[in-house]
Tab-separated table of C-alpha atoms and ligand atoms in Angstrom:
chain	number	residue	atom	x	y	z
S	1035	MET	CA	-16.688	10.232	8.757
S	1036	GLY	CA	-18.235	13.090	10.728
S	1037	GLN	CA	-14.764	14.472	11.394
S	1038	LEU	CA	-14.306	15.196	7.702
S	1039	GLY	CA	-16.217	18.482	8.022
S	1040	PRO	CA	-14.012	20.150	10.647
S	1041	LEU	CA	-10.879	18.992	8.776
S	1042	ALA	CA	-12.124	20.600	5.571
S	1043	THR	CA	-12.886	24.055	6.878
S	1044	GLY	CA	-10.669	27.079	6.454
S	1045	LEU	CA	-10.661	26.791	2.679
S	1046	THR	CA	-13.101	28.368	0.247
S	1047	GLY	CA	-16.040	26.191	1.191
S	1048	ARG	CA	-15.736	23.997	-1.881
S	1049	ALA	CA	-14.658	20.380	-2.172
S	1050	VAL	CA	-14.647	17.649	-4.791
S	1051	ILE	CA	-14.829	14.064	-3.601
S	1052	VAL	CA	-13.049	11.604	-5.877
S	1053	THR	CA	-14.170	8.029	-5.248
S	1054	ASP	CA	-14.838	4.793	-7.126
S	1055	THR	CA	-17.959	2.977	-8.239
S	1056	ASN	CA	-17.850	0.493	-5.330
S	1057	VAL	CA	-17.194	2.996	-2.577
S	1058	ALA	CA	-19.511	5.762	-3.834
S	1059	PRO	CA	-22.788	3.953	-3.034
S	1060	LEU	CA	-21.439	2.973	0.404
S	1061	TYR	CA	-19.868	6.154	1.720
S	1062	ALA	CA	-20.171	9.139	-0.652
S	1063	ASP	CA	-23.428	10.393	0.892
S	1064	ALA	CA	-21.918	10.322	4.383
S	1065	ALA	CA	-18.874	12.248	3.147
S	1066	VAL	CA	-21.010	14.861	1.362
S	1067	ALA	CA	-23.150	15.249	4.489
S	1068	ALA	CA	-20.098	15.613	6.744
S	1069	LEU	CA	-18.733	18.356	4.501
S	1070	ALA	CA	-22.125	20.088	4.226
S	1071	GLY	CA	-22.329	20.116	8.012
S	1072	ALA	CA	-19.188	22.258	8.041
S	1073	GLY	CA	-20.474	24.555	5.293
S	1074	VAL	CA	-18.415	22.925	2.536
S	1075	ALA	CA	-20.307	22.160	-0.700
S	1076	ALA	CA	-19.068	19.015	-2.420
S	1077	ASP	CA	-19.315	17.501	-5.877
S	1078	VAL	CA	-18.639	13.786	-6.365
S	1079	ILE	CA	-16.563	12.322	-9.196
S	1080	ASP	CA	-16.477	8.533	-9.364
S	1081	LEU	CA	-14.132	6.396	-11.400
S	1082	PRO	CA	-14.359	2.698	-12.274
S	1083	ALA	CA	-13.170	0.522	-9.347
S	1084	GLY	CA	-9.913	-1.352	-9.848
S	1085	GLU	CA	-6.203	-0.904	-10.514
S	1086	ALA	CA	-6.844	-0.377	-14.244
S	1087	SER	CA	-8.159	3.083	-13.367
S	1088	LYS	CA	-4.722	4.186	-12.166
S	1089	CYS	CA	-3.799	5.272	-15.691
S	1090	LEU	CA	-3.337	8.407	-17.742
S	1091	THR	CA	-6.672	7.911	-19.515
S	1092	VAL	CA	-8.764	7.861	-16.349
S	1093	TYR	CA	-6.573	10.604	-14.854
S	1094	GLY	CA	-7.387	12.727	-17.906
S	1095	GLU	CA	-11.094	11.990	-17.600
S	1096	VAL	CA	-11.185	12.861	-13.898
S	1097	MET	CA	-9.189	16.039	-14.541
S	1098	ASP	CA	-11.532	17.089	-17.340
S	1099	ARG	CA	-14.604	16.423	-15.189
S	1100	LEU	CA	-13.026	18.435	-12.363
S	1101	LEU	CA	-12.183	21.377	-14.597
S	1102	ALA	CA	-15.608	21.298	-16.270
S	1103	LEU	CA	-17.490	21.761	-12.988
S	1104	LYS	CA	-19.694	24.843	-12.822
S	1105	PRO	CA	-18.896	27.211	-11.287
S	1106	ALA	CA	-15.266	26.568	-12.156
S	1107	ILE	CA	-13.035	25.450	-9.303
S	1108	ASP	CA	-10.225	27.667	-8.083
S	1109	ARG	CA	-7.034	27.101	-6.062
S	1110	GLY	CA	-9.048	27.010	-2.846
S	1111	CYS	CA	-10.955	23.890	-3.832
S	1112	LEU	CA	-10.223	20.871	-1.663
S	1113	ILE	CA	-9.886	17.395	-3.169
S	1114	VAL	CA	-11.132	14.547	-0.960
S	1115	ALA	CA	-9.953	11.065	-1.923
S	1116	LEU	CA	-12.546	8.566	-0.665
S	1117	GLY	CA	-11.572	4.968	-1.365
S	1118	GLY	CA	-8.698	2.530	-1.527
S	1119	GLY	CA	-5.170	3.031	-2.744
S	1120	VAL	CA	-6.222	3.431	-6.359
S	1121	VAL	CA	-8.459	6.377	-5.527
S	1122	GLY	CA	-5.905	7.848	-3.112
S	1123	ASP	CA	-3.053	7.657	-5.614
S	1124	LEU	CA	-5.057	8.982	-8.535
S	1125	ALA	CA	-6.971	11.675	-6.655
S	1126	GLY	CA	-3.743	12.707	-4.928
S	1127	PHE	CA	-2.053	13.110	-8.301
S	1128	VAL	CA	-5.036	15.073	-9.584
S	1129	ALA	CA	-4.695	17.287	-6.503
S	1130	ALA	CA	-0.957	17.656	-7.095
S	1131	THR	CA	-1.420	18.763	-10.675
S	1132	ALA	CA	-4.813	20.499	-11.032
S	1133	LEU	CA	-4.263	24.278	-11.139
S	1134	ARG	CA	-0.620	23.510	-10.131
S	1135	GLY	CA	-1.681	21.993	-6.849
S	1136	LEU	CA	-4.759	21.774	-4.613
S	1137	ASP	CA	-5.062	20.764	-0.984
S	1138	PHE	CA	-6.347	17.276	-0.452
S	1139	ILE	CA	-7.630	15.097	2.344
S	1140	ASN	CA	-7.257	11.361	2.050
S	1141	VAL	CA	-10.026	9.159	3.450
S	1142	PRO	CA	-8.726	5.617	2.886
S	1143	THR	CA	-11.394	2.914	2.984
S	1144	THR	CA	-9.174	-0.163	2.549
S	1145	LEU	CA	-6.786	-1.491	5.175
S	1146	LEU	CA	-3.951	-1.380	2.648
S	1147	ALA	CA	-4.532	2.294	1.933
S	1148	ALA	CA	-5.000	3.068	5.646
S	1149	VAL	CA	-1.734	1.500	6.829
S	1150	ASP	CA	0.381	2.007	3.738
S	1151	SER	CA	-0.351	4.129	0.692
S	1152	SER	CA	-2.145	6.962	2.505
S	1153	VAL	CA	0.943	7.718	4.595
S	1154	GLY	CA	3.990	9.219	2.944
S	1155	GLY	CA	2.748	11.591	0.302
S	1156	LYS	CA	3.271	9.446	-2.771
S	1157	THR	CA	0.662	9.965	-5.472
S	1158	GLY	CA	0.611	8.687	-8.999
S	1159	LEU	CA	-0.344	6.420	-11.823
S	1160	ASP	CA	0.729	3.278	-13.599
S	1161	ALA	CA	2.331	3.565	-17.033
S	1162	ALA	CA	2.463	1.037	-19.867
S	1163	ALA	CA	6.088	0.416	-18.842
S	1164	GLY	CA	5.259	-0.367	-15.219
S	1165	LYS	CA	3.357	0.421	-12.055
S	1166	ASN	CA	3.687	3.774	-10.269
S	1167	LEU	CA	6.120	5.197	-12.833
S	1168	ILE	CA	4.244	8.516	-13.093
S	1169	GLY	CA	3.738	10.551	-9.973
S	1170	ALA	CA	4.532	13.286	-7.515
S	1171	PHE	CA	5.071	13.690	-3.811
S	1172	HIS	CA	2.047	15.607	-2.549
S	1173	GLN	CA	1.283	15.447	1.160
S	1174	PRO	CA	-2.391	15.483	2.162
S	1175	ARG	CA	-3.456	18.133	4.693
S	1176	ALA	CA	-5.032	15.268	6.638
S	1177	VAL	CA	-5.641	11.533	6.479
S	1178	LEU	CA	-8.940	10.490	8.033
S	1179	ILE	CA	-9.346	6.795	8.749
S	1180	ASP	CA	-12.731	5.472	9.837
S	1181	ALA	CA	-12.203	1.814	10.739
S	1182	ALA	CA	-15.957	1.234	10.505
S	1183	THR	CA	-15.693	1.515	6.701
S	1184	LEU	CA	-13.540	-1.627	6.662
S	1185	GLY	CA	-16.568	-3.704	7.641
S	1186	THR	CA	-17.684	-3.827	4.001
S	1187	LEU	CA	-14.245	-4.675	2.639
S	1188	PRO	CA	-13.924	-8.075	0.904
S	1189	ALA	CA	-11.691	-10.514	2.843
S	1190	ALA	CA	-9.076	-10.613	0.088
S	1191	GLU	CA	-8.716	-6.831	0.276
S	1192	LEU	CA	-8.270	-7.020	4.042
S	1193	GLY	CA	-5.452	-9.532	3.485
S	1194	ASN	CA	-3.642	-7.018	1.285
S	1195	GLY	CA	-3.387	-4.648	4.225
S	1196	LEU	CA	-2.546	-7.359	6.724
S	1197	ALA	CA	0.584	-8.328	4.805
S	1198	GLU	CA	1.856	-4.756	5.225
S	1199	CYS	CA	0.990	-4.861	8.941
S	1200	VAL	CA	3.144	-7.961	9.412
S	1201	LYS	CA	5.867	-6.196	7.414
S	1202	HIS	CA	5.775	-3.205	9.769
S	1203	GLY	CA	6.094	-5.505	12.776
S	1204	VAL	CA	9.084	-7.287	11.279
S	1205	ILE	CA	10.953	-4.125	10.327
S	1206	ARG	CA	10.305	-2.046	13.458
S	1207	ASP	CA	8.240	-3.545	16.270
S	1208	ALA	CA	8.124	-7.121	17.525
S	1209	SER	CA	5.277	-6.198	19.900
S	1210	LEU	CA	3.105	-5.448	16.874
S	1211	LEU	CA	3.673	-9.056	15.816
S	1212	ASP	CA	2.498	-10.136	19.289
S	1213	LEU	CA	-0.678	-8.078	18.835
S	1214	ILE	CA	-1.383	-9.515	15.389
S	1215	GLU	CA	-0.679	-13.023	16.612
S	1216	SER	CA	-3.017	-12.732	19.603
S	1217	SER	CA	-5.877	-11.042	17.749
S	1218	ALA	CA	-5.722	-12.724	14.338
S	1219	ALA	CA	-9.315	-13.977	14.583
S	1220	ALA	CA	-10.757	-10.582	15.559
S	1221	ILE	CA	-8.722	-8.945	12.801
S	1222	GLU	CA	-10.012	-11.367	10.194
S	1223	SER	CA	-13.593	-10.700	11.237
S	1224	ALA	CA	-12.921	-6.934	10.809
S	1225	ASP	CA	-13.665	-6.046	14.462
S	1226	ALA	CA	-13.637	-2.226	14.231
S	1227	ASP	CA	-11.996	-1.611	17.630
S	1228	VAL	CA	-9.212	-4.092	16.997
S	1229	LEU	CA	-8.685	-2.718	13.498
S	1230	ALA	CA	-8.588	0.866	14.794
S	1231	ASP	CA	-5.835	-0.117	17.238
S	1232	LEU	CA	-3.985	-2.072	14.566
S	1233	ILE	CA	-4.199	0.839	12.122
S	1234	ALA	CA	-2.955	3.365	14.692
S	1235	ARG	CA	0.081	1.194	15.464
S	1236	ASN	CA	0.877	0.725	11.791
S	1237	VAL	CA	0.385	4.328	10.770
S	1238	ALA	CA	2.764	5.370	13.560
S	1239	ILE	CA	5.444	3.036	12.204
S	1240	LYS	CA	5.001	4.022	8.579
S	1241	ALA	CA	4.859	7.729	9.433
S	1242	ALA	CA	8.026	7.531	11.533
S	1243	VAL	CA	9.936	5.783	8.757
S	1244	VAL	CA	8.700	8.203	6.101
S	1245	ALA	CA	9.271	11.294	8.251
S	1246	ALA	CA	12.884	10.259	8.759
S	1247	ASP	CA	13.418	9.790	5.037
S	1248	GLU	CA	10.744	11.332	2.834
S	1249	ARG	CA	12.502	10.874	-0.508
S	1250	GLU	CA	13.608	7.292	0.016
S	1251	SER	CA	17.368	7.743	0.282
S	1252	GLY	CA	17.922	5.639	3.389
S	1253	GLN	CA	15.721	3.868	5.886
S	1254	ARG	CA	12.526	4.283	3.855
S	1255	ALA	CA	13.927	1.404	1.828
S	1256	HIS	CA	13.164	-0.788	4.851
S	1257	LEU	CA	9.507	-0.584	3.830
S	1258	ASN	CA	10.488	-2.630	0.818
S	1259	PHE	CA	10.944	-5.698	3.026
S	1260	GLY	CA	9.218	-8.639	1.343
S	1261	HIS	CA	8.667	-6.591	-1.798
S	1262	THR	CA	11.799	-7.472	-3.786
S	1263	ILE	CA	10.821	-11.056	-4.555
S	1264	GLY	CA	7.171	-10.196	-3.790
S	1265	HIS	CA	6.903	-7.598	-6.554
S	1266	ALA	CA	8.537	-9.985	-8.988
S	1267	ILE	CA	6.027	-12.728	-8.128
S	1268	GLU	CA	3.183	-10.219	-8.420
S	1269	ALA	CA	4.415	-9.002	-11.818
S	1270	ALA	CA	5.154	-12.497	-13.142
S	1271	GLY	CA	1.720	-13.688	-12.065
S	1272	GLY	CA	0.022	-11.261	-14.469
S	1273	PHE	CA	-3.747	-11.261	-14.670
S	1274	GLY	CA	-5.261	-14.028	-12.583
S	1275	GLY	CA	-2.080	-14.005	-10.511
S	1276	LEU	CA	-1.727	-12.938	-6.908
S	1277	SER	CA	-2.902	-9.878	-5.054
S	1278	HIS	CA	-0.226	-7.520	-3.767
S	1279	GLY	CA	-0.594	-8.819	-0.215
S	1280	GLN	CA	-0.380	-12.453	-1.266
S	1281	ALA	CA	2.754	-11.772	-3.301
S	1282	VAL	CA	4.347	-9.773	-0.466
S	1283	SER	CA	3.511	-12.576	1.968
S	1284	LEU	CA	5.503	-15.012	-0.192
S	1285	GLY	CA	8.227	-12.373	-0.568
S	1286	MET	CA	8.523	-12.047	3.208
S	1287	VAL	CA	8.763	-15.815	3.641
S	1288	ALA	CA	11.513	-15.860	0.977
S	1289	ALA	CA	13.395	-12.956	2.609
S	1290	PHE	CA	13.295	-14.798	5.932
S	1291	SER	CA	14.684	-17.878	4.305
S	1292	ILE	CA	17.631	-15.868	2.894
S	1293	ALA	CA	18.153	-14.338	6.352
S	1294	VAL	CA	18.100	-17.754	8.035
S	1295	GLY	CA	20.669	-18.957	5.470
S	1296	ARG	CA	22.904	-16.025	6.472
S	1297	LYS	CA	22.298	-16.756	10.166
S	1298	LEU	CA	20.849	-13.267	10.643
S	1299	VAL	CA	17.754	-14.707	12.335
S	1300	SER	CA	16.820	-18.092	13.727
S	1301	GLN	CA	14.673	-20.675	12.015
S	1302	SER	CA	12.186	-20.300	14.875
S	1303	ASP	CA	11.815	-16.542	14.157
S	1304	ALA	CA	11.167	-17.386	10.511
S	1305	ASP	CA	8.665	-20.078	11.471
S	1306	ARG	CA	6.855	-17.693	13.800
S	1307	VAL	CA	6.332	-15.061	11.109
S	1308	ARG	CA	5.283	-17.756	8.670
S	1309	GLY	CA	2.716	-18.929	11.238
S	1310	ILE	CA	1.338	-15.405	11.675
S	1311	LEU	CA	0.946	-14.994	7.902
S	1312	ALA	CA	-0.804	-18.361	7.648
S	1313	ALA	CA	-3.132	-17.442	10.537
S	1314	LEU	CA	-4.154	-14.360	8.520
S	1315	SER	CA	-4.981	-16.600	5.534
S	1316	LEU	CA	-2.005	-15.284	3.572
S	1317	PRO	CA	-0.012	-17.716	1.400
S	1318	VAL	CA	3.307	-18.998	2.776
S	1319	SER	CA	4.233	-21.404	-0.037
S	1320	PHE	CA	3.429	-21.961	-3.700
S	1321	ALA	CA	1.166	-24.807	-2.561
S	1322	ASP	CA	-1.148	-22.066	-1.216
S	1323	THR	CA	-1.313	-20.342	-4.626
S	1324	PRO	CA	-2.440	-22.983	-7.142
S	1325	SER	CA	-3.505	-20.382	-9.721
S	1326	LEU	CA	-0.026	-18.840	-9.929
S	1327	PRO	CA	1.504	-19.587	-13.347
S	1328	GLY	CA	4.635	-21.773	-13.504
S	1329	GLU	CA	7.012	-19.027	-14.627
S	1330	ALA	CA	6.102	-16.934	-11.566
S	1331	ARG	CA	7.598	-19.754	-9.481
S	1332	GLN	CA	10.921	-19.850	-11.351
S	1333	ALA	CA	13.836	-18.063	-9.708
S	1334	GLY	CA	15.515	-17.197	-13.030
S	1335	HIS	CA	12.416	-15.483	-14.344
S	1336	LEU	CA	11.851	-13.653	-11.061
S	1337	GLN	CA	15.466	-12.446	-11.007
S	1338	GLU	CA	15.086	-11.062	-14.511
S	1339	ILE	CA	12.115	-9.007	-13.302
S	1340	MET	CA	13.944	-7.891	-10.136
S	1341	ALA	CA	16.904	-6.616	-12.135
S	1342	HIS	CA	14.549	-4.352	-14.100
S	1343	ASP	CA	12.682	-3.056	-11.035
S	1344	LYS	CA	12.910	0.726	-10.724
S	1345	LYS	CA	14.330	0.242	-7.246
S	1346	ALA	CA	17.283	-1.771	-8.579
S	1347	ARG	CA	20.142	0.736	-8.877
S	1348	GLY	CA	22.761	-0.017	-11.514
S	1349	GLY	CA	21.507	-3.580	-11.826
S	1350	VAL	CA	22.154	-4.246	-8.104
S	1351	VAL	CA	19.119	-5.847	-6.527
S	1352	ARG	CA	18.696	-4.506	-3.016
S	1353	PHE	CA	17.336	-6.782	-0.312
S	1354	ILE	CA	15.906	-5.835	3.034
S	1355	LEU	CA	16.543	-8.734	5.399
S	1356	PRO	CA	15.483	-9.193	9.020
S	1357	THR	CA	18.277	-9.073	11.590
S	1358	SER	CA	15.885	-9.843	14.469
S	1359	LEU	CA	12.113	-9.615	14.883
S	1360	GLY	CA	11.660	-5.853	14.825
S	1361	SER	CA	14.727	-4.810	12.860
S	1362	VAL	CA	16.052	-5.102	9.330
S	1363	ASP	CA	19.070	-4.038	7.336
S	1364	ILE	CA	19.841	-3.292	3.697
S	1365	PHE	CA	21.881	-5.871	1.764
S	1366	ASP	CA	23.274	-5.276	-1.731
S	1367	ASP	CA	25.181	-8.553	-1.933
S	1368	VAL	CA	22.479	-11.203	-2.046
S	1369	THR	CA	23.540	-13.716	-4.680
S	1370	ALA	CA	21.509	-15.377	-7.407
S	1371	ASP	CA	22.081	-18.691	-5.628
S	1372	GLU	CA	20.588	-17.379	-2.401
S	1373	VAL	CA	17.531	-16.101	-4.274
S	1374	ALA	CA	17.194	-19.404	-6.109
S	1375	ALA	CA	17.338	-21.330	-2.826
S	1376	ALA	CA	14.739	-19.051	-1.224
S	1377	VAL	CA	12.377	-19.374	-4.198
S	1378	ALA	CA	12.893	-23.155	-4.253
S	1379	ALA	CA	12.029	-23.246	-0.547
S	1380	LEU	CA	8.640	-21.707	-1.392
S	1381	GLY	CA	7.814	-25.075	-2.930
D	2212	ADP	P1	-6.016	-0.889	-2.572
D	2212	ADP	O1	-6.470	-0.035	-1.460
D	2212	ADP	O2	-5.954	-2.309	-2.189
D	2212	ADP	O3	-4.771	-0.370	-3.184
D	2212	ADP	P2	-8.306	-0.374	-4.405
D	2212	ADP	O4	-8.388	1.084	-4.290
D	2212	ADP	O5	-8.338	-0.949	-5.777
D	2212	ADP	O6	-7.000	-0.951	-3.778
D	2212	ADP	O7	-9.457	-1.032	-3.541
D	2212	ADP	C1	-9.666	-2.413	-3.595
D	2212	ADP	C2	-11.115	-2.740	-3.892
D	2212	ADP	O8	-11.908	-2.568	-2.726
D	2212	ADP	C3	-11.757	-1.889	-4.970
D	2212	ADP	O9	-12.628	-2.723	-5.714
D	2212	ADP	C4	-12.559	-0.885	-4.170
D	2212	ADP	O10	-13.646	-0.387	-4.892
D	2212	ADP	C5	-13.012	-1.705	-3.003
D	2212	ADP	N1	-13.251	-0.978	-1.760
D	2212	ADP	C6	-12.504	0.012	-1.242
D	2212	ADP	N2	-12.932	0.349	-0.026
D	2212	ADP	C7	-14.003	-0.446	0.235
D	2212	ADP	C8	-14.866	-0.596	1.349
D	2212	ADP	N3	-14.687	0.113	2.467
D	2212	ADP	N4	-15.868	-1.500	1.265
D	2212	ADP	C9	-16.004	-2.269	0.149
D	2212	ADP	N5	-15.195	-2.195	-0.908
D	2212	ADP	C10	-14.215	-1.302	-0.880
D	2213	ZN	ZN1	3.233	-3.257	-0.371
């Protein structure tokens, strides 16, 4: 956290930390102190923890609190997002839109935000019609990840990030899968050194994919591996359903089963990834998710949701399927029968 100060200098000496009610008592003081050490005075705005805050109402409240600060902020004010993906997305969107755009630094404090949402410049909010439908690309001037903050993260939140780590290994780097496989226990106990290494490897993969394709016209779609069926399961589960990582874990298992059916990968590759997910306490079949409602297990219902996903172009549902461990390809011709078989195979 101490590095936040040096990263924040060169502006007007003013910053506003946007955080949430869980993270504020843990890390806001350290962030304020780090900024003060570099001569940057910081106010703190906290929002209620949880995905429900990623909405226009809370955005409006944060914006009003920001613009009501005395003395009034100007274009040189730095926004610091301190928290998980919810804080990063919302504070990033505030930064993108306040006074037509302020610099921001993202300090992700969840594994999911560290390895996924903090890289790539997407900011935004959920709308009544769906998640992440309001937003802007707004790159942070820096992303500062302090793996020590992950020590206080609830296990379920860690799992959310781990699903994306497995995803990165599958789409780009089989050796990352080796690392996860060999250090699953240390990862689960949030060993800071192991997590720092894991995060660095994952950020490098995500950053390389995003840098090659910032606006998602080509290979950035690879990051959607496991998310086609996964998002549908997550959406169909509703409240009391699955976390993002749990849903993506099932989505990855389903994508592997489609790929095995097409002989793109071997059954043993699919089994290996399934084993890694299970070792990380992520679900690999519906038997692992007893609270998931019945309709979230039905292929027909899931396909309905997939067809309406904003990433479905012209009704064509796009699948990212593994072609080996470490590479994937885009497939626009996956049939309803293949999806039904993959969902059935989840149990
Ligand atoms: P995500 O990063 O998974 O998209 P959130 O921003 O909602 O999602 O963060 C998940 C939850 O974890 C929230 O309740 C948040 O307040 C909490 N949280 C974030 N970082 C930490 C941390 N380092 N220690 C404890 N709880 C945290
Ligand atoms: Zn994801």
